[in-house]
Short mmCIF file of C-alpha atoms in Angstrom, two decimals:
data_model
loop_
_atom_site.label_atom_id
_atom_site.label_comp_id
_atom_site.label_asym_id
_atom_site.label_seq_id
_atom_site.Cartn_x
_atom_site.Cartn_y
_atom_site.Cartn_z
CA MET A 1 -55.48 17.00 14.57
CA ASP A 2 -56.27 16.36 18.21
CA ARG A 3 -59.47 16.13 20.31
CA ASP A 4 -58.69 19.12 22.54
CA ARG A 5 -58.38 21.44 19.56
CA VAL A 6 -61.60 20.18 17.95
CA ARG A 7 -63.28 20.59 21.42
CA ALA A 8 -61.96 24.11 21.54
CA TYR A 9 -63.38 24.97 18.13
CA LEU A 10 -66.80 23.51 18.98
CA ALA A 11 -66.79 25.55 22.15
CA ALA A 12 -66.22 28.73 20.27
CA ARG A 13 -68.95 27.91 17.74
CA LEU A 14 -71.73 26.51 19.99
CA ALA A 15 -73.14 29.26 22.08
CA GLY A 16 -74.59 27.85 25.35
CA ALA A 17 -73.00 24.37 24.98
CA THR A 18 -71.23 23.00 27.91
CA ASP A 19 -69.42 19.87 28.99
CA ILE A 20 -68.26 19.24 25.33
CA GLU A 21 -66.67 15.81 24.83
CA ILE A 22 -65.06 14.26 21.67
CA SER A 23 -65.53 10.53 21.91
CA ARG A 24 -64.19 9.81 18.44
CA LEU A 25 -61.67 11.51 16.17
CA GLU A 26 -60.69 9.37 13.37
CA ARG A 27 -59.41 9.90 9.82
CA THR A 28 -61.10 7.89 7.10
CA GLY A 29 -59.88 6.76 3.78
CA GLY A 30 -60.69 8.27 0.51
CA GLY A 31 -60.94 12.09 0.23
CA ALA A 32 -57.91 12.45 -2.06
CA SER A 33 -58.97 16.12 -2.50
CA ARG A 34 -59.36 17.05 1.22
CA GLU A 35 -58.82 15.12 4.46
CA THR A 36 -61.97 13.44 5.88
CA TRP A 37 -62.28 13.09 9.67
CA LEU A 38 -65.03 11.23 11.58
CA VAL A 39 -66.10 13.13 14.72
CA ASP A 40 -68.50 12.08 17.55
CA ALA A 41 -69.19 15.16 19.60
CA GLU A 42 -71.46 15.39 22.72
CA TRP A 43 -72.32 18.37 24.83
CA THR A 44 -75.08 19.66 27.15
CA GLU A 45 -77.43 22.37 25.87
CA HIS A 46 -80.61 23.69 27.47
CA GLY A 47 -80.22 20.97 30.05
CA GLN A 48 -80.33 18.22 27.39
CA ARG A 49 -77.30 15.98 26.36
CA VAL A 50 -76.79 16.29 22.63
CA LEU A 51 -74.90 13.80 20.45
CA LYS A 52 -73.73 14.89 17.04
CA PRO A 53 -71.98 12.74 14.46
CA LEU A 54 -69.92 15.25 12.39
CA ILE A 55 -67.40 15.29 9.44
CA ILE A 56 -64.55 17.53 9.31
CA ARG A 57 -63.17 18.14 5.82
CA ARG A 58 -59.76 19.75 6.17
CA ASP A 59 -57.48 21.13 3.31
CA PRO A 60 -54.58 18.79 2.66
CA THR A 61 -50.94 19.74 2.20
CA GLY A 62 -51.12 18.58 -1.36
CA SER A 63 -54.06 17.26 -3.34
CA VAL A 64 -55.09 15.56 -6.57
CA VAL A 65 -57.25 18.72 -7.45
CA GLU A 66 -57.02 22.25 -6.19
CA THR A 67 -60.41 23.66 -5.51
CA ASP A 68 -61.99 26.58 -3.58
CA ARG A 69 -63.45 25.25 -0.28
CA ARG A 70 -65.91 28.11 -0.15
CA THR A 71 -67.49 27.02 -3.43
CA GLU A 72 -68.02 23.55 -2.17
CA PHE A 73 -69.54 24.83 1.06
CA GLU A 74 -71.99 27.21 -0.62
CA VAL A 75 -72.99 24.75 -3.26
CA LEU A 76 -73.76 22.04 -0.62
CA ARG A 77 -75.86 24.53 1.30
CA ALA A 78 -77.78 25.30 -1.77
CA ALA A 79 -78.12 21.58 -2.73
CA HIS A 80 -79.69 20.93 0.56
CA GLN A 81 -82.74 22.93 -0.60
CA ILE A 82 -83.50 20.56 -3.49
CA GLN A 83 -84.54 16.92 -3.61
CA VAL A 84 -81.03 15.54 -3.38
CA PRO A 85 -79.60 14.01 -0.29
CA VAL A 86 -76.51 15.98 0.77
CA PRO A 87 -74.98 16.65 4.34
CA ARG A 88 -76.07 19.73 6.26
CA MET A 89 -73.34 22.19 6.40
CA TYR A 90 -72.42 23.88 9.65
CA TRP A 91 -69.26 25.91 9.54
CA LEU A 92 -66.73 26.98 6.99
CA GLU A 93 -63.46 27.87 8.89
CA GLU A 94 -60.78 29.58 6.97
CA ASP A 95 -58.54 30.60 10.03
CA PRO A 96 -55.74 28.06 10.28
CA GLN A 97 -55.15 28.73 14.08
CA TRP A 98 -57.80 25.97 14.89
CA LEU A 99 -56.68 22.97 13.09
CA ASP A 100 -53.58 24.25 11.18
CA ARG A 101 -55.39 24.42 7.91
CA PRO A 102 -58.76 25.59 6.72
CA PHE A 103 -61.58 23.21 7.08
CA MET A 104 -65.41 22.76 7.04
CA VAL A 105 -67.61 20.98 9.47
CA MET A 106 -70.75 19.12 8.29
CA GLU A 107 -73.41 16.60 9.19
CA ARG A 108 -72.27 12.85 9.19
CA ILE A 109 -74.85 10.72 7.27
CA ASN A 110 -75.05 7.00 7.56
CA GLY A 111 -74.09 4.93 4.58
CA MET A 112 -71.28 3.09 2.84
CA ALA A 113 -69.29 4.55 -0.06
CA PRO A 114 -68.25 2.21 -2.78
CA PRO A 115 -64.42 2.28 -3.32
CA VAL A 116 -64.80 3.20 -7.03
CA VAL A 117 -67.95 1.64 -8.51
CA LEU A 118 -70.74 -0.43 -6.93
CA PRO A 119 -69.31 -3.73 -5.82
CA PRO A 120 -70.28 -6.72 -8.04
CA ASN A 121 -71.57 -8.65 -4.97
CA GLU A 122 -74.61 -6.44 -4.51
CA ASP A 123 -77.78 -8.16 -5.45
CA GLU A 124 -79.60 -7.15 -8.56
CA ALA A 125 -82.60 -5.52 -6.83
CA THR A 126 -80.25 -3.22 -4.80
CA ARG A 127 -78.26 -2.50 -7.93
CA ARG A 128 -81.46 -1.48 -9.80
CA THR A 129 -82.81 0.68 -6.96
CA ILE A 130 -79.50 2.50 -6.46
CA ALA A 131 -79.15 2.97 -10.26
CA GLY A 132 -82.65 4.43 -10.48
CA GLU A 133 -81.82 6.94 -7.67
CA PHE A 134 -78.44 7.69 -9.20
CA VAL A 135 -79.92 8.95 -12.50
CA ARG A 136 -82.91 10.61 -10.81
CA TYR A 137 -80.72 12.64 -8.43
CA LEU A 138 -78.51 13.68 -11.45
CA ALA A 139 -81.68 14.83 -13.19
CA CYS A 140 -82.62 16.86 -10.06
CA ILE A 141 -79.31 18.53 -9.90
CA HIS A 142 -79.61 19.61 -13.63
CA ARG A 143 -83.22 20.67 -13.23
CA ALA A 144 -82.47 22.84 -10.18
CA ASP A 145 -83.02 26.56 -10.49
CA TRP A 146 -79.48 27.59 -9.74
CA ARG A 147 -80.47 31.37 -9.86
CA GLN A 148 -83.04 30.87 -7.11
CA LEU A 149 -80.55 28.76 -5.11
CA GLY A 150 -78.18 31.81 -5.11
CA LEU A 151 -75.51 30.08 -7.29
CA ALA A 152 -75.04 32.79 -9.96
CA PHE A 153 -71.74 33.52 -8.28
CA LEU A 154 -70.41 30.36 -9.93
CA GLY A 155 -70.58 32.24 -13.31
CA ALA A 156 -72.80 31.15 -15.90
CA PRO A 157 -71.16 30.59 -19.28
CA ASP A 158 -72.49 32.37 -22.26
CA SER A 159 -74.55 30.26 -24.89
CA GLY A 160 -72.75 28.55 -27.72
CA GLU A 161 -69.46 27.00 -27.12
CA ALA A 162 -68.57 28.82 -23.75
CA ALA A 163 -69.37 25.96 -21.40
CA ALA A 164 -67.30 23.36 -23.28
CA ARG A 165 -64.43 25.79 -24.06
CA THR A 166 -64.22 27.02 -20.49
CA GLN A 167 -63.85 23.45 -19.12
CA LEU A 168 -61.34 22.54 -21.98
CA GLU A 169 -59.10 25.59 -21.38
CA TYR A 170 -59.13 25.00 -17.71
CA TRP A 171 -58.01 21.33 -17.90
CA GLU A 172 -55.48 22.18 -20.63
CA ARG A 173 -53.96 24.85 -18.35
CA GLU A 174 -53.89 22.31 -15.65
CA TYR A 175 -52.06 19.71 -17.74
CA HIS A 176 -49.39 22.19 -18.57
CA ARG A 177 -49.07 23.20 -14.95
CA VAL A 178 -48.72 19.83 -13.40
CA LYS A 179 -47.14 17.48 -15.91
CA LEU A 180 -43.94 16.07 -15.03
CA GLU A 181 -43.19 14.80 -18.60
CA GLU A 182 -44.78 15.02 -21.92
CA HIS A 183 -47.86 12.95 -22.59
CA PRO A 184 -48.32 12.64 -26.45
CA VAL A 185 -51.72 10.84 -26.11
CA LEU A 186 -53.07 13.72 -23.87
CA ALA A 187 -51.60 16.34 -26.12
CA THR A 188 -53.28 14.80 -29.18
CA ALA A 189 -56.62 14.50 -27.40
CA LEU A 190 -56.40 18.14 -26.29
CA HIS A 191 -55.88 19.16 -29.83
CA TRP A 192 -58.84 16.95 -30.91
CA LEU A 193 -60.92 18.64 -28.23
CA ALA A 194 -59.96 22.11 -29.39
CA THR A 195 -61.13 21.39 -32.88
CA HIS A 196 -64.56 19.78 -31.86
CA VAL A 197 -65.94 22.11 -29.21
CA PRO A 198 -69.65 21.81 -29.22
CA PRO A 199 -72.27 24.35 -28.56
CA HIS A 200 -74.71 24.01 -25.59
CA SER A 201 -78.26 25.19 -25.21
CA GLU A 202 -78.95 24.88 -21.52
CA THR A 203 -76.89 25.86 -18.60
CA VAL A 204 -77.31 23.82 -15.31
CA LEU A 205 -75.63 23.14 -12.07
CA VAL A 206 -72.97 20.53 -12.84
CA HIS A 207 -71.56 18.30 -10.07
CA ALA A 208 -68.44 17.61 -12.06
CA ASP A 209 -67.57 14.39 -10.14
CA TYR A 210 -70.79 12.48 -10.23
CA ARG A 211 -70.01 8.82 -9.89
CA ALA A 212 -70.84 5.91 -7.55
CA GLY A 213 -67.56 6.41 -5.50
CA ASN A 214 -69.06 9.76 -4.33
CA VAL A 215 -72.38 8.52 -2.99
CA LEU A 216 -73.25 6.84 0.31
CA TYR A 217 -75.81 4.20 0.26
CA ASP A 218 -77.54 2.21 3.18
CA SER A 219 -80.25 -0.38 3.17
CA GLY A 220 -80.43 -0.42 -0.70
CA HIS A 221 -80.87 3.37 -1.11
CA ILE A 222 -78.52 6.33 -1.75
CA THR A 223 -78.31 8.34 1.52
CA ALA A 224 -75.91 11.05 0.35
CA ILE A 225 -74.18 12.67 -2.65
CA LEU A 226 -70.66 13.92 -1.73
CA ASP A 227 -67.68 15.77 -3.02
CA TRP A 228 -69.08 18.79 -4.73
CA GLU A 229 -65.68 20.65 -4.82
CA MET A 230 -65.53 20.94 -8.61
CA ALA A 231 -69.20 22.00 -9.02
CA HIS A 232 -69.85 24.83 -11.62
CA LEU A 233 -72.44 25.98 -14.15
CA GLY A 234 -72.35 24.36 -17.50
CA ASP A 235 -73.39 21.65 -19.83
CA PRO A 236 -75.42 18.79 -18.37
CA MET A 237 -73.69 16.43 -20.80
CA GLU A 238 -70.40 16.94 -18.85
CA ASP A 239 -71.97 15.11 -15.83
CA LEU A 240 -73.64 12.44 -17.70
CA ALA A 241 -70.40 11.73 -19.84
CA TRP A 242 -68.48 11.47 -16.51
CA ALA A 243 -71.03 8.84 -15.25
CA VAL A 244 -70.82 6.75 -18.39
CA MET A 245 -67.07 7.10 -19.03
CA GLN A 246 -65.23 3.88 -19.78
CA PHE A 247 -62.87 4.42 -16.93
CA TRP A 248 -65.74 4.04 -14.48
CA THR A 249 -67.30 0.93 -16.43
CA THR A 250 -66.72 -2.68 -15.10
CA GLY A 251 -68.29 -5.85 -16.36
CA GLY A 252 -70.24 -3.78 -18.99
CA LEU A 253 -71.89 -1.70 -16.32
CA CYS A 254 -71.28 2.12 -16.04
CA GLN A 255 -70.36 2.83 -12.27
CA GLY A 256 -71.16 -0.91 -11.67
CA LEU A 257 -74.82 0.03 -12.10
CA LEU A 258 -76.25 -0.09 -15.51
CA PRO A 259 -75.10 -0.66 -19.22
CA ARG A 260 -74.33 2.54 -20.97
CA ASP A 261 -77.56 2.82 -23.03
CA GLU A 262 -79.67 2.01 -20.05
CA MET A 263 -77.91 4.71 -17.97
CA ILE A 264 -78.46 7.34 -20.68
CA ALA A 265 -82.01 6.37 -21.22
CA GLY A 266 -82.68 6.29 -17.41
CA TYR A 267 -81.32 9.75 -16.97
CA GLU A 268 -83.72 11.17 -19.72
CA ASN A 269 -86.70 9.17 -18.46
CA ALA A 270 -86.00 10.58 -14.87
CA GLY A 271 -86.51 14.17 -16.20
CA GLY A 272 -82.85 14.99 -17.21
CA MET A 273 -81.97 17.16 -20.14
CA PRO A 274 -82.31 15.81 -23.74
CA VAL A 275 -79.09 13.87 -24.51
CA ASP A 276 -76.95 14.92 -27.41
CA LEU A 277 -74.71 12.06 -28.30
CA GLU A 278 -72.07 14.23 -30.08
CA ARG A 279 -71.69 16.50 -27.02
CA LEU A 280 -71.69 13.40 -24.76
CA PHE A 281 -68.75 12.06 -26.74
CA PHE A 282 -66.90 15.34 -26.45
CA TYR A 283 -67.19 15.33 -22.65
CA GLU A 284 -66.24 11.73 -22.41
CA VAL A 285 -63.00 12.50 -24.21
CA LEU A 286 -62.62 15.54 -22.00
CA GLY A 287 -63.40 13.49 -19.03
CA ALA A 288 -60.68 11.04 -19.66
CA VAL A 289 -58.17 13.87 -20.00
CA LYS A 290 -59.48 15.54 -16.82
CA MET A 291 -59.02 12.21 -14.84
CA ALA A 292 -55.46 11.86 -16.31
CA VAL A 293 -54.63 15.39 -15.24
CA ILE A 294 -56.19 14.91 -11.74
CA SER A 295 -53.96 11.72 -11.40
CA ILE A 296 -50.93 13.61 -12.59
CA THR A 297 -51.69 16.36 -9.98
CA GLY A 298 -51.53 13.75 -7.23
CA VAL A 299 -48.26 12.42 -8.38
CA LYS A 300 -46.84 15.92 -8.56
CA SER A 301 -47.92 16.52 -4.99
CA PHE A 302 -46.25 13.31 -3.94
CA CYS A 303 -43.00 13.96 -5.80
CA GLU A 304 -42.75 17.54 -4.45
CA GLY A 305 -43.19 16.23 -0.87
CA ARG A 306 -46.35 18.08 -0.23
CA ASN A 307 -48.40 15.00 0.52
CA TYR A 308 -46.94 11.42 1.16
CA GLU A 309 -50.12 9.58 1.24
CA PRO A 310 -49.69 6.46 -0.86
CA VAL A 311 -52.86 7.26 -3.02
CA MET A 312 -51.06 10.25 -4.31
CA ALA A 313 -48.33 8.10 -5.92
CA LEU A 314 -50.68 5.30 -6.80
CA VAL A 315 -53.05 7.40 -8.95
CA GLY A 316 -50.30 7.75 -11.59
CA PHE A 317 -50.94 4.16 -12.55
CA MET A 318 -54.30 5.28 -13.80
CA VAL A 319 -52.93 7.43 -16.54
CA PRO A 320 -51.92 4.61 -19.04
CA ARG A 321 -55.45 3.11 -18.73
CA LEU A 322 -56.93 6.48 -19.55
CA GLU A 323 -54.46 7.02 -22.45
CA ALA A 324 -55.43 3.58 -23.75
CA ASP A 325 -59.09 4.60 -23.62
CA LEU A 326 -58.36 7.88 -25.57
CA ILE A 327 -56.38 5.86 -28.16
CA ALA A 328 -59.50 3.59 -28.76
CA LYS A 329 -61.98 6.37 -28.69
CA LEU A 330 -60.04 8.67 -31.10
CA ALA A 331 -58.24 5.96 -33.19
CA ILE A 332 -54.99 7.66 -32.48
#
C-alpha cells in the first residue's frame, strides 16, 4: 500500500475535495483477521482545510478467521446508532484495483488497545471503571433492537437449540477444514458439545469476540469497541462466556478486569440478559474449541504460504493451553 494510491482513492470518494495530502500511512500491529493501517489525510473543502485521522482495514492474503467484510461494515454502521462507542464507517470498497485487495475505511478513535487483557499495572480505579463500562456496553449490545437496526439479514436462529447448534456446526466444519493433524482433545470436546446442546430463549446481537483486547481506552474510559467481523444473531451467553473464558483470565481476573463471579453479576446488574450457568458453561467449552480452531487457521495460512506474518505461526502455541483448559473442564 502506498500514499499515492490512498490519495487517489480518497480523491475518487471525496467530491469537492482538493489538495489531498497523506501525511501518515502506517501499518499497526494486531488485526490478525485483517490488516490495519493508520492514515492521516488532509484536504481542502469549501475553502477550509480538513484533517481526518482514518483507519483502513484491508483483507489479508491469509487470516486466522475467514469472515465477510460487508457483515462487519454493516454491523458497525448499525452499532453506531446505539449507546456503544464504535468507529464511524465511511466506505466499503470491494474493487481490488485501488489497494490490491478489498478494504474498508473508518474513523480513527483515540485510545490504547491492551495486547490481550488489561495490563496488571493499571491502577484499581481505572480497572474498575473500565470493567463497569465493559459489562455495560455488552448489555447494551444484547439489548439493542436488531430488527430496528436493520440487522435481520444476519439471520435469526429459530428458538430452541438452533443458536447453539448453528455455532457448534460452524466451528466443527472449520475444524475439519483447517486441521493439519488430528487433535483428540478437540474432537472429544466437539462430541461433548454435540450431546449437550442447550436451548435458548432470547435472540440478540452477538459481538462474538467481546474481550479487552478488542477495546480502546483512554483517560480511564473505553473509547471504542472494535473487531465485529464475527458478529451474528444468537445467544447472549455466547458473548458472556467468551468474556469469562479461562483463556482470557489472568491473576484470577477475567480479561484482567474482574473475578468471574463479579463479571457475571456486573453484566446482569448492567441490564444484561438473565444468566443461565448451564448455557454459559456450554459456550465456554465451545469458546475454547473456537479459539483453538482460529489459532489452527492462522497456522494453516502460514504453512500454506498465504501469510508470513509471525503471529500466524505463533498462535499455534495457544492450542495446547486451550486443550489443557478443555481437559480440566470436561475431566477428559
